[in-house]
CSV table of C-alpha atoms and ligand atoms in Angstrom, one decimal:
chain,number,residue,atom,x,y,z
A,491,UNK,CA,-95.2,-163.9,-96.0
A,492,UNK,CA,-94.5,-166.5,-93.1
A,493,UNK,CA,-91.0,-168.4,-94.1
A,494,UNK,CA,-88.4,-170.4,-92.5
A,495,UNK,CA,-84.9,-170.1,-93.9
A,496,UNK,CA,-83.1,-173.1,-94.8
A,497,UNK,CA,-80.3,-172.4,-92.7
A,498,UNK,CA,-82.2,-172.4,-89.6
A,499,UNK,CA,-84.5,-175.6,-90.8
A,500,UNK,CA,-81.3,-177.5,-92.2
A,501,UNK,CA,-81.3,-179.6,-95.5
A,502,UNK,CA,-82.3,-182.9,-93.8
A,503,UNK,CA,-86.1,-182.5,-93.5
A,504,UNK,CA,-88.3,-185.6,-94.4
A,505,UNK,CA,-91.6,-184.7,-96.4
A,506,UNK,CA,-94.0,-187.4,-95.1
A,507,UNK,CA,-97.2,-188.3,-97.0
A,508,UNK,CA,-100.1,-190.4,-95.8
A,509,UNK,CA,-102.5,-190.8,-98.8
A,510,UNK,CA,-106.0,-191.9,-98.3
A,511,UNK,CA,-108.4,-192.3,-101.2
A,512,UNK,CA,-109.9,-188.8,-101.0
A,513,UNK,CA,-106.9,-187.2,-98.6
A,514,UNK,CA,-103.5,-186.6,-98.3
A,515,UNK,CA,-102.0,-186.0,-94.9
A,516,UNK,CA,-98.5,-184.4,-95.0
A,517,UNK,CA,-95.7,-183.1,-92.7
A,518,UNK,CA,-92.3,-182.0,-93.1
A,519,UNK,CA,-90.3,-183.4,-90.3
A,520,UNK,CA,-86.6,-183.2,-88.8
A,521,UNK,CA,-85.8,-186.8,-88.3
A,522,UNK,CA,-83.5,-186.3,-85.5
A,523,UNK,CA,-86.0,-184.3,-83.2
A,524,UNK,CA,-89.2,-185.0,-85.0
A,525,UNK,CA,-90.2,-181.3,-85.1
A,526,UNK,CA,-92.9,-180.7,-87.5
A,527,UNK,CA,-91.8,-177.7,-89.7
A,528,UNK,CA,-95.2,-177.8,-91.5
A,529,UNK,CA,-98.0,-179.9,-91.7
A,530,UNK,CA,-101.6,-180.1,-93.3
A,531,UNK,CA,-104.4,-182.0,-94.6
A,532,UNK,CA,-105.9,-182.2,-98.2
A,533,UNK,CA,-109.3,-183.5,-98.1
A,534,UNK,CA,-112.6,-184.1,-100.0
A,535,UNK,CA,-110.3,-184.9,-103.2
A,536,UNK,CA,-112.0,-185.7,-106.3
A,537,UNK,CA,-115.0,-183.8,-105.2
A,538,UNK,CA,-115.5,-180.1,-106.1
A,539,UNK,CA,-115.2,-179.2,-102.4
A,540,UNK,CA,-111.6,-180.2,-102.6
A,541,UNK,CA,-109.5,-178.2,-100.1
A,542,UNK,CA,-106.0,-178.1,-98.6
A,543,UNK,CA,-104.9,-176.8,-95.3
A,544,UNK,CA,-101.4,-176.1,-94.2
A,545,UNK,CA,-100.1,-175.2,-90.9
A,546,UNK,CA,-96.7,-173.4,-90.5
A,547,UNK,CA,-95.6,-171.8,-87.3
A,548,UNK,CA,-98.9,-171.8,-85.8
A,549,UNK,CA,-100.5,-170.0,-88.7
A,550,UNK,CA,-102.8,-171.8,-90.9
A,551,UNK,CA,-103.4,-171.4,-94.9
A,552,UNK,CA,-106.7,-172.5,-96.3
A,553,UNK,CA,-107.1,-173.2,-100.1
A,554,UNK,CA,-109.6,-174.6,-102.3
A,555,UNK,CA,-107.9,-177.0,-104.8
A,556,UNK,CA,-108.3,-176.5,-108.7
A,557,UNK,CA,-109.7,-178.9,-111.1
A,558,UNK,CA,-109.3,-181.9,-111.3
A,559,UNK,CA,-109.3,-181.7,-107.3
A,560,UNK,CA,-107.2,-184.8,-107.3
A,561,UNK,CA,-104.1,-185.9,-105.4
A,562,UNK,CA,-101.6,-184.3,-107.8
A,563,UNK,CA,-103.8,-181.0,-107.7
A,564,UNK,CA,-103.2,-181.2,-103.7
A,565,UNK,CA,-99.5,-181.7,-104.1
A,566,UNK,CA,-99.0,-179.2,-106.7
A,567,UNK,CA,-100.3,-176.5,-104.2
A,568,UNK,CA,-98.3,-177.8,-101.7
A,569,UNK,CA,-95.0,-177.5,-103.7
A,570,UNK,CA,-96.3,-174.1,-104.3
A,571,UNK,CA,-96.5,-173.2,-100.8
A,572,UNK,CA,-93.1,-175.0,-99.9
A,573,UNK,CA,-91.6,-172.7,-102.4
A,574,UNK,CA,-93.1,-169.7,-101.0
A,575,UNK,CA,-92.2,-170.6,-97.6
A,576,UNK,CA,-88.6,-171.3,-98.6
A,577,UNK,CA,-88.8,-174.9,-97.5
A,578,UNK,CA,-88.1,-176.8,-100.8
A,579,UNK,CA,-84.2,-177.1,-100.5
A,580,UNK,CA,-84.8,-178.4,-96.9
A,581,UNK,CA,-86.5,-181.5,-98.1
A,582,UNK,CA,-84.1,-184.4,-98.5
A,583,UNK,CA,-86.4,-187.2,-99.3
A,584,UNK,CA,-90.1,-188.4,-99.2
A,585,UNK,CA,-91.6,-190.9,-96.8
A,586,UNK,CA,-94.7,-192.5,-97.8
A,587,UNK,CA,-97.1,-194.6,-95.1
A,588,UNK,CA,-98.0,-197.7,-97.0
A,589,UNK,CA,-100.6,-199.8,-95.3
A,590,UNK,CA,-100.0,-203.1,-96.3
A,591,UNK,CA,-96.7,-204.8,-96.9
A,592,UNK,CA,-97.5,-208.3,-96.4
A,593,UNK,CA,-94.8,-210.9,-96.0
A,594,UNK,CA,-92.8,-209.2,-98.3
A,595,UNK,CA,-92.0,-206.2,-96.4
A,596,UNK,CA,-90.5,-206.2,-92.5
A,597,UNK,CA,-88.3,-203.0,-93.2
A,598,UNK,CA,-88.7,-199.9,-94.9
A,599,UNK,CA,-88.2,-200.2,-98.9
A,600,UNK,CA,-86.5,-197.6,-101.3
A,601,UNK,CA,-89.3,-197.2,-103.9
A,602,UNK,CA,-88.5,-198.6,-107.2
A,603,UNK,CA,-90.6,-200.0,-110.1
A,604,UNK,CA,-90.3,-203.5,-108.3
A,605,UNK,CA,-91.4,-202.0,-105.2
A,606,UNK,CA,-94.4,-200.3,-106.6
A,607,UNK,CA,-95.4,-203.4,-108.4
A,608,UNK,CA,-95.3,-205.4,-105.0
A,609,UNK,CA,-97.4,-202.7,-103.5
A,610,UNK,CA,-99.9,-203.0,-106.2
A,611,UNK,CA,-100.1,-206.8,-106.1
A,612,UNK,CA,-100.7,-206.5,-102.2
A,613,UNK,CA,-103.7,-204.2,-103.0
A,614,UNK,CA,-105.7,-207.5,-103.1
A,615,UNK,CA,-105.2,-207.6,-99.2
A,616,UNK,CA,-106.0,-204.0,-98.6
A,617,UNK,CA,-108.1,-202.8,-101.4
A,618,UNK,CA,-109.1,-199.5,-100.0
A,619,UNK,CA,-105.7,-198.3,-98.8
A,620,UNK,CA,-102.6,-199.8,-101.1
A,621,UNK,CA,-104.3,-198.3,-104.3
A,622,UNK,CA,-104.6,-194.7,-102.6
A,623,UNK,CA,-100.8,-195.0,-101.4
A,624,UNK,CA,-99.8,-195.9,-104.7
A,625,UNK,CA,-101.5,-192.7,-106.1
A,626,UNK,CA,-99.7,-190.6,-103.4
A,627,UNK,CA,-96.4,-192.3,-104.5
A,628,UNK,CA,-96.7,-191.6,-108.3
A,629,UNK,CA,-98.1,-188.0,-107.7
A,630,UNK,CA,-94.8,-187.3,-105.6
A,631,UNK,CA,-92.7,-188.8,-108.0
A,632,UNK,CA,-94.1,-186.3,-110.4
A,633,UNK,CA,-93.8,-183.2,-108.0
A,634,UNK,CA,-90.5,-184.1,-106.6
A,635,UNK,CA,-88.7,-186.0,-109.4
A,636,UNK,CA,-85.2,-185.5,-108.2
A,637,UNK,CA,-85.9,-187.1,-104.6
A,638,UNK,CA,-85.8,-190.7,-103.2
A,639,UNK,CA,-89.2,-191.8,-102.1
A,640,UNK,CA,-89.2,-194.6,-99.3
A,641,UNK,CA,-92.1,-196.8,-98.4
A,642,UNK,CA,-93.0,-197.4,-94.7
A,643,UNK,CA,-95.2,-200.3,-94.0
A,644,UNK,CA,-97.9,-200.4,-91.2
A,645,UNK,CA,-97.5,-204.2,-91.1
A,646,UNK,CA,-93.8,-204.2,-91.0
A,647,UNK,CA,-93.6,-204.2,-87.3
A,648,UNK,CA,-95.8,-207.3,-86.7
A,649,UNK,CA,-93.7,-209.5,-89.3
A,650,UNK,CA,-91.9,-210.8,-86.0
A,651,UNK,CA,-95.2,-212.7,-85.0
A,652,UNK,CA,-94.7,-216.3,-84.7
A,653,UNK,CA,-97.0,-218.5,-86.6
A,654,UNK,CA,-99.0,-219.5,-83.6
A,655,UNK,CA,-100.0,-215.9,-83.5
A,656,UNK,CA,-100.6,-215.2,-87.2
A,657,UNK,CA,-102.2,-218.3,-88.3
A,658,UNK,CA,-106.0,-218.7,-88.5
A,659,UNK,CA,-107.5,-222.0,-87.5
A,660,UNK,CA,-108.5,-222.3,-91.3
A,661,UNK,CA,-107.2,-224.7,-93.9
A,662,UNK,CA,-103.4,-224.3,-94.2
A,663,UNK,CA,-103.5,-223.8,-98.1
A,664,UNK,CA,-105.4,-220.5,-97.5
A,665,UNK,CA,-102.2,-219.3,-96.0
A,666,UNK,CA,-99.7,-220.5,-98.2
A,667,UNK,CA,-101.5,-220.0,-101.4
A,668,UNK,CA,-103.6,-217.0,-100.8
A,669,UNK,CA,-101.5,-215.2,-97.8
A,670,UNK,CA,-104.8,-215.5,-95.4
A,671,UNK,CA,-103.2,-214.7,-92.3
A,672,UNK,CA,-103.0,-212.0,-89.4
A,673,UNK,CA,-100.9,-209.0,-90.7
A,674,UNK,CA,-101.7,-206.5,-88.0
A,675,UNK,CA,-101.6,-202.6,-88.5
A,676,UNK,CA,-100.8,-199.4,-86.7
A,677,UNK,CA,-97.1,-201.0,-86.5
A,678,UNK,CA,-95.6,-197.6,-86.8
A,679,UNK,CA,-97.5,-196.4,-83.9
A,680,UNK,CA,-97.0,-199.5,-81.5
A,681,UNK,CA,-93.3,-199.5,-82.3
A,682,UNK,CA,-93.0,-195.6,-81.5
A,683,UNK,CA,-94.8,-195.8,-78.0
A,684,UNK,CA,-92.6,-199.0,-77.2
A,685,UNK,CA,-89.5,-196.8,-77.9
A,686,UNK,CA,-90.6,-194.1,-75.6
A,687,UNK,CA,-91.7,-196.8,-73.0
A,688,UNK,CA,-88.1,-198.0,-73.4
A,689,UNK,CA,-86.6,-194.5,-72.5
A,690,UNK,CA,-88.8,-194.5,-69.7
A,691,UNK,CA,-87.6,-197.8,-68.3
A,692,UNK,CA,-84.2,-196.3,-69.1
A,693,UNK,CA,-83.2,-199.7,-71.0
A,694,UNK,CA,-83.1,-200.8,-74.7
A,695,UNK,CA,-86.1,-202.0,-76.5
A,696,UNK,CA,-84.7,-205.3,-77.1
A,697,UNK,CA,-85.1,-205.8,-73.3
A,698,UNK,CA,-88.6,-204.4,-73.0
A,699,UNK,CA,-91.7,-206.4,-72.6
A,700,UNK,CA,-94.9,-204.4,-73.0
A,701,UNK,CA,-98.7,-204.3,-74.3
A,702,UNK,CA,-99.7,-201.2,-76.3
A,703,UNK,CA,-103.2,-200.2,-76.8
A,704,UNK,CA,-103.6,-197.6,-79.6
A,705,UNK,CA,-107.2,-196.4,-79.3
A,706,UNK,CA,-108.4,-194.1,-81.9
A,707,UNK,CA,-110.9,-194.2,-84.6
A,708,UNK,CA,-109.1,-197.5,-85.4
A,709,UNK,CA,-107.9,-199.5,-82.4
A,710,UNK,CA,-105.8,-202.2,-81.7
A,711,UNK,CA,-103.5,-204.1,-78.8
A,712,UNK,CA,-100.1,-205.4,-79.3
A,713,UNK,CA,-97.8,-207.6,-77.3
A,714,UNK,CA,-94.3,-206.6,-77.3
A,715,UNK,CA,-91.5,-209.2,-76.3
A,716,UNK,CA,-88.0,-208.0,-76.0
A,717,UNK,CA,-88.9,-205.1,-78.3
A,718,UNK,CA,-90.7,-207.2,-81.0
A,719,UNK,CA,-94.4,-207.6,-82.1
A,720,UNK,CA,-95.4,-211.1,-81.0
A,721,UNK,CA,-99.4,-211.0,-81.3
A,722,UNK,CA,-101.7,-208.1,-82.3
A,723,UNK,CA,-105.5,-207.8,-82.4
A,724,UNK,CA,-105.8,-206.4,-85.9
A,725,UNK,CA,-105.9,-209.2,-88.7
A,726,UNK,CA,-105.7,-209.8,-92.2
A,727,UNK,CA,-107.9,-206.8,-92.5
A,728,UNK,CA,-108.3,-204.0,-90.2
A,729,UNK,CA,-111.8,-205.4,-88.9
A,730,UNK,CA,-110.8,-207.7,-86.3
A,731,UNK,CA,-110.1,-207.7,-82.6
A,732,UNK,CA,-111.3,-204.6,-80.8
A,733,UNK,CA,-114.5,-202.8,-81.1
A,734,UNK,CA,-113.5,-199.4,-82.9
A,735,UNK,CA,-115.3,-196.4,-84.1
A,736,UNK,CA,-117.5,-197.7,-86.6
A,737,UNK,CA,-115.9,-201.3,-87.3
A,738,UNK,CA,-117.4,-204.2,-85.1
A,739,UNK,CA,-113.9,-205.9,-84.3
A,740,UNK,CA,-114.3,-209.5,-83.7
A,741,UNK,CA,-117.9,-211.3,-84.4
A,742,UNK,CA,-118.7,-215.0,-84.8
A,743,UNK,CA,-118.0,-215.7,-88.4
A,744,UNK,CA,-121.6,-217.6,-88.4
A,745,UNK,CA,-123.4,-213.9,-88.0
A,746,UNK,CA,-122.4,-213.5,-91.5
A,747,UNK,CA,-124.2,-216.4,-92.7
A,748,UNK,CA,-127.2,-215.4,-90.5
A,749,UNK,CA,-127.3,-211.9,-92.4
A,750,UNK,CA,-126.9,-213.3,-95.6
A,751,UNK,CA,-129.3,-216.2,-95.5
A,752,UNK,CA,-132.2,-215.2,-92.8
A,753,UNK,CA,-131.8,-211.3,-93.1
A,754,UNK,CA,-131.3,-210.9,-97.1
A,755,UNK,CA,-127.9,-209.1,-96.8
A,756,UNK,CA,-125.6,-208.9,-100.0
A,757,UNK,CA,-121.9,-209.2,-99.5
A,758,UNK,CA,-121.6,-205.6,-99.8
A,759,UNK,CA,-124.0,-204.8,-97.2
A,760,UNK,CA,-122.2,-206.9,-94.7
A,761,UNK,CA,-118.8,-205.3,-95.5
A,762,UNK,CA,-120.8,-201.6,-95.0
A,763,UNK,CA,-122.1,-203.2,-91.8
A,764,UNK,CA,-118.9,-204.2,-90.3
A,765,UNK,CA,-116.7,-201.6,-91.2
A,766,UNK,CA,-119.0,-198.5,-91.6
A,767,UNK,CA,-122.1,-199.0,-89.3
A,768,UNK,CA,-120.8,-200.9,-86.2
A,769,UNK,CA,-118.4,-200.6,-83.1
A,770,UNK,CA,-119.0,-197.5,-81.0
A,771,UNK,CA,-121.5,-196.1,-83.5
A,772,UNK,CA,-123.6,-199.2,-84.1
A,773,UNK,CA,-123.8,-199.8,-80.4
A,774,UNK,CA,-124.7,-196.4,-79.1
A,775,UNK,CA,-126.7,-195.7,-82.3
A,776,UNK,CA,-125.6,-192.1,-81.7
A,777,UNK,CA,-121.9,-191.3,-82.5
A,778,UNK,CA,-118.5,-193.0,-83.5
A,779,UNK,CA,-116.8,-190.4,-81.6
A,780,UNK,CA,-115.7,-191.2,-77.9
A,781,UNK,CA,-116.0,-187.4,-76.8
A,782,UNK,CA,-119.7,-187.4,-78.0
A,783,UNK,CA,-120.6,-190.7,-76.2
A,784,UNK,CA,-118.8,-189.5,-73.0
A,785,UNK,CA,-120.8,-186.5,-72.9
A,786,UNK,CA,-124.1,-188.4,-73.7
A,787,UNK,CA,-123.3,-190.6,-71.1
A,788,UNK,CA,-122.8,-188.1,-68.5
A,789,UNK,CA,-126.2,-186.6,-69.4
A,790,UNK,CA,-127.6,-189.8,-69.0
A,791,UNK,CA,-127.6,-191.5,-72.3
A,792,UNK,CA,-127.5,-195.4,-71.4
A,793,UNK,CA,-127.2,-196.4,-74.8
A,794,UNK,CA,-123.7,-194.3,-75.0
A,795,UNK,CA,-122.9,-195.8,-71.5
A,796,UNK,CA,-123.5,-199.4,-73.0
A,797,UNK,CA,-121.4,-198.9,-76.3
A,798,UNK,CA,-118.4,-197.4,-74.1
A,799,UNK,CA,-118.7,-200.1,-71.5
A,800,UNK,CA,-118.5,-202.9,-74.2
A,801,UNK,CA,-115.6,-200.9,-75.8
A,802,UNK,CA,-113.6,-201.0,-72.7
A,803,UNK,CA,-114.4,-204.6,-71.6
A,804,UNK,CA,-113.0,-205.8,-75.1
A,805,UNK,CA,-109.9,-203.8,-74.5
A,806,UNK,CA,-109.2,-205.2,-70.9
A,807,UNK,CA,-109.9,-208.6,-72.2
A,808,UNK,CA,-107.3,-208.4,-75.2
A,809,UNK,CA,-104.7,-206.8,-72.9
A,810,UNK,CA,-105.2,-209.9,-70.3
A,811,UNK,CA,-105.2,-212.5,-73.1
A,812,UNK,CA,-101.8,-211.3,-74.3
A,813,UNK,CA,-100.4,-212.2,-71.0
A,814,UNK,CA,-100.1,-215.5,-72.7
A,815,UNK,CA,-97.7,-214.3,-75.4
A,816,UNK,CA,-95.4,-212.8,-72.6
A,817,UNK,CA,-93.3,-214.1,-69.9
A,818,UNK,CA,-92.4,-210.8,-68.3
A,819,UNK,CA,-94.4,-207.3,-68.7
A,820,UNK,CA,-92.7,-204.1,-67.9
A,821,UNK,CA,-96.0,-202.0,-68.3
A,822,UNK,CA,-99.1,-200.9,-70.4
A,823,UNK,CA,-99.4,-198.0,-72.7
A,824,UNK,CA,-102.3,-196.1,-73.7
A,825,UNK,CA,-101.8,-194.2,-77.1
A,826,UNK,CA,-104.0,-192.7,-79.9
A,827,UNK,CA,-106.8,-190.2,-79.8
A,828,UNK,CA,-108.9,-191.9,-77.1
A,829,UNK,CA,-105.9,-193.5,-75.4
A,830,UNK,CA,-104.2,-190.1,-74.8
A,831,UNK,CA,-107.2,-188.2,-73.9
A,832,UNK,CA,-109.9,-190.1,-72.4
A,833,UNK,CA,-109.2,-190.6,-68.6
A,834,UNK,CA,-112.6,-192.4,-68.2
A,835,UNK,CA,-111.9,-195.1,-71.0
A,836,UNK,CA,-108.2,-195.6,-69.4
A,837,UNK,CA,-110.0,-195.7,-65.9
A,838,UNK,CA,-112.6,-198.3,-67.0
A,839,UNK,CA,-110.3,-200.5,-68.8
A,840,UNK,CA,-107.7,-200.8,-66.0
A,841,UNK,CA,-110.1,-201.3,-63.2
A,842,UNK,CA,-110.7,-204.7,-65.2
A,843,UNK,CA,-107.2,-205.5,-65.1
A,844,UNK,CA,-106.4,-205.8,-61.4
A,845,UNK,CA,-105.6,-209.5,-61.7
A,846,UNK,CA,-102.6,-208.4,-63.5
A,847,UNK,CA,-101.7,-206.1,-61.1
A,848,UNK,CA,-102.5,-202.9,-62.8
A,849,UNK,CA,-104.1,-199.9,-60.6
A,850,UNK,CA,-104.2,-196.2,-61.7
A,851,UNK,CA,-103.6,-193.1,-59.9
A,852,UNK,CA,-106.7,-191.0,-60.3
A,853,UNK,CA,-104.7,-187.9,-59.9
A,854,UNK,CA,-102.2,-188.8,-62.5
A,855,UNK,CA,-104.7,-190.2,-64.7
A,856,UNK,CA,-106.6,-187.1,-64.9
A,857,UNK,CA,-103.6,-185.2,-65.4
A,858,UNK,CA,-102.3,-186.9,-68.4
A,859,UNK,CA,-104.6,-185.6,-71.3
A,860,UNK,CA,-104.2,-183.3,-74.2
A,861,UNK,CA,-100.8,-183.9,-75.0
A,862,UNK,CA,-99.6,-184.6,-71.4
A,863,UNK,CA,-98.0,-187.9,-71.4
A,864,UNK,CA,-96.9,-189.6,-68.3
A,865,UNK,CA,-97.1,-192.8,-66.1
A,866,UNK,CA,-100.7,-193.0,-64.5
A,867,UNK,CA,-99.8,-196.0,-62.4
A,868,UNK,CA,-100.5,-196.1,-58.7
A,869,UNK,CA,-97.6,-196.7,-56.4
A,870,UNK,CA,-98.7,-200.5,-56.0
A,871,UNK,CA,-99.3,-201.2,-59.7
A,872,UNK,CA,-97.1,-202.1,-62.6
A,873,UNK,CA,-96.3,-199.2,-65.0
A,874,UNK,CA,-99.0,-197.9,-67.0
A,875,UNK,CA,-98.0,-194.9,-69.4
A,876,UNK,CA,-100.0,-192.4,-71.5
A,877,UNK,CA,-97.7,-191.6,-74.6
A,878,UNK,CA,-98.7,-189.5,-77.6
A,879,UNK,CA,-98.0,-191.3,-80.7
A,880,UNK,CA,-96.0,-189.8,-83.6
A,881,UNK,CA,-96.1,-192.0,-86.5
A,882,UNK,CA,-94.7,-189.2,-88.8
A,883,UNK,CA,-91.7,-189.1,-86.8
A,884,UNK,CA,-91.2,-192.8,-87.4
A,885,UNK,CA,-91.6,-192.6,-91.0
A,886,UNK,CA,-89.1,-189.5,-91.1
A,887,UNK,CA,-86.6,-191.4,-88.9
A,888,UNK,CA,-86.8,-194.7,-91.0
A,889,UNK,CA,-87.1,-192.8,-94.4
A,890,UNK,CA,-83.6,-191.1,-93.1
A,891,UNK,CA,-82.0,-194.1,-91.7
A,892,UNK,CA,-82.4,-196.1,-94.9
A,893,UNK,CA,-81.1,-193.5,-96.9
A,894,UNK,CA,-78.1,-192.6,-94.8
A,895,UNK,CA,-77.4,-196.4,-95.0
A,896,UNK,CA,-77.8,-196.9,-99.0
A,897,UNK,CA,-76.8,-193.5,-100.8
A,898,UNK,CA,-76.1,-189.9,-100.2
A,899,UNK,CA,-79.3,-188.1,-99.9
A,900,UNK,CA,-80.4,-185.5,-102.7
A,901,UNK,CA,-81.0,-182.1,-101.2
A,902,UNK,CA,-82.2,-180.1,-104.3
A,903,UNK,CA,-85.7,-180.2,-105.9
B,1357,AMP,P1,-107.4,-190.9,-83.7
B,1357,AMP,O1,-108.1,-191.8,-84.6
B,1357,AMP,O2,-106.2,-191.4,-83.0
B,1357,AMP,O3,-107.4,-189.6,-84.2
B,1357,AMP,O4,-108.5,-190.8,-82.3
B,1357,AMP,C1,-110.0,-190.1,-82.5
B,1357,AMP,C2,-110.8,-190.8,-81.2
B,1357,AMP,O5,-110.3,-190.1,-80.3
B,1357,AMP,C3,-112.2,-190.1,-81.4
B,1357,AMP,O6,-113.1,-191.3,-81.0
B,1357,AMP,C4,-112.1,-189.0,-80.4
B,1357,AMP,O7,-113.4,-188.8,-80.0
B,1357,AMP,C5,-111.3,-189.5,-79.6
B,1357,AMP,N1,-110.8,-188.2,-78.7
B,1357,AMP,C6,-110.0,-187.3,-79.0
B,1357,AMP,N2,-110.0,-186.3,-78.0
B,1357,AMP,C7,-110.8,-186.9,-77.0
B,1357,AMP,C8,-111.0,-186.6,-75.7
B,1357,AMP,N3,-110.5,-185.2,-75.1
B,1357,AMP,N4,-111.8,-187.3,-74.7
B,1357,AMP,C9,-112.4,-188.3,-75.4
B,1357,AMP,N5,-111.8,-189.0,-76.6
B,1357,AMP,C10,-111.4,-188.0,-77.4
C-alpha cells in the first residue's frame, strides 16, 4: 500500500474542496509550500456512473462510487483512502472554494451557521454554484466533524473594485435593493498569479500594477492597481466579458429581445444558448476546446480559425481597455489552461497590443508551455509572463492563515 507517514507530511495540511453540482475536486495541500500530497476528482455524481480518481505519489486509484452516488458517498470513499494512506492525522482543516460571496465577503470566513445561511441566500446570484458548494460544506462537516471549515470566495479579491467599475448603467435601485452589480470571479487565480508576478518584480504586491488574463474554459481579465483588483471582465454572473469555451461573453442585450420576440426562444433557451452553446463552440461549430480548434485550424478549418481570431481580439480589446483603470503597468500575465499552454493564442493577443508596448520573444513564447512559466516578453517590451495558476494553494494558505490568527488548529479527526 502506498502511504506517506505523518511525520514526513507534518500535521498542517489543508484539505481543499471544490464542489460542483455533479463533481467534487479535492486536494491535500501543505499551505507553506503549496505541495499537493494527494489530489483527485469525483465525477458523474448522482448518476450510476459516479466514480472517483485519487492521485498519490504519481499513482492513480480509481473506484466506482456506491449508491446513492452523491457527494457524501464520494467523501466517504475519500476518507477511507486518507485512512489507508495514513494521511488523516495530517489534516488540520478544510478549505472550501465558494463561488459567490456577494458584497458580504471580501475575506475568507470561518464557516458557522450564519455563514452557511449567507452562502445560501447568495445562491440567488449563483444558482448553479453556491448550492453545490453548500452540499460540499455539509458533507465535509459530517465526514470531518472535528475539523474547522473555511470558505474562500471566488468573488472576494474583486471587492476592492470602485463603484465606477462595478456599477452597470441601470437604475440604481437595482443595485441597492437587489445587488445587481459586477462581482467578478476567478479571484483566487488572479490573486495568485499577481503575487507570483510581484516576486518576479522583486517588490511587494501592494506596489504592483498588472493586468492578468485567466484563459481556460472560463475566461476573465483583471486590472490590478497597487495589488488590488480595480476592474474585471466577468460580471454579476460568469457570462459577461471575454468569449469563453461555451459562454458568449459580451453581447448586445437587445439580441435577447430579438431571440425571444422574433425567433421564439424561451428564457431557458436563451440561458442554454448564452451559457452552453456559444463562445468558441458556437462560433467554430466544432468544439469548445482550444487544442482541438488549433489543430483544426492548422488543417485548414477556417471556421475554427475564425472562432480563435474573435476570441483573441476580444482578449486584446479588454486588456487595452483596462489601461483606463491604471496609471502604471508593470506587466501582463497569462494563466489558465489556454494562457499557460497556447503559444498561438498568446502571440495573437499580444500582436494586437503593440500600442501598449507589448511584444513577444517568439522563442520564449514557444518554450513557456506545459507547466513551464516565464517572462515571454521581447527585450523592447513591457513584461509579459506565463504563470501557472494554483487556486488550491491560495485556498490552503488562506484557510491556514485565518485559523492561525483566530484559534489553534485541530489536528485529529
Ligand atoms: P482550464 O479550464 O483552465 O482547465 O483550461 C481548459 C482549456 O485549456 C481548454 O480549452 C483546453 O483546450 C486548453 N488547453 C489545455 N492545454 C492546451 C494546449 N496545450 N494548447 C492549447 N490549449 C490548451
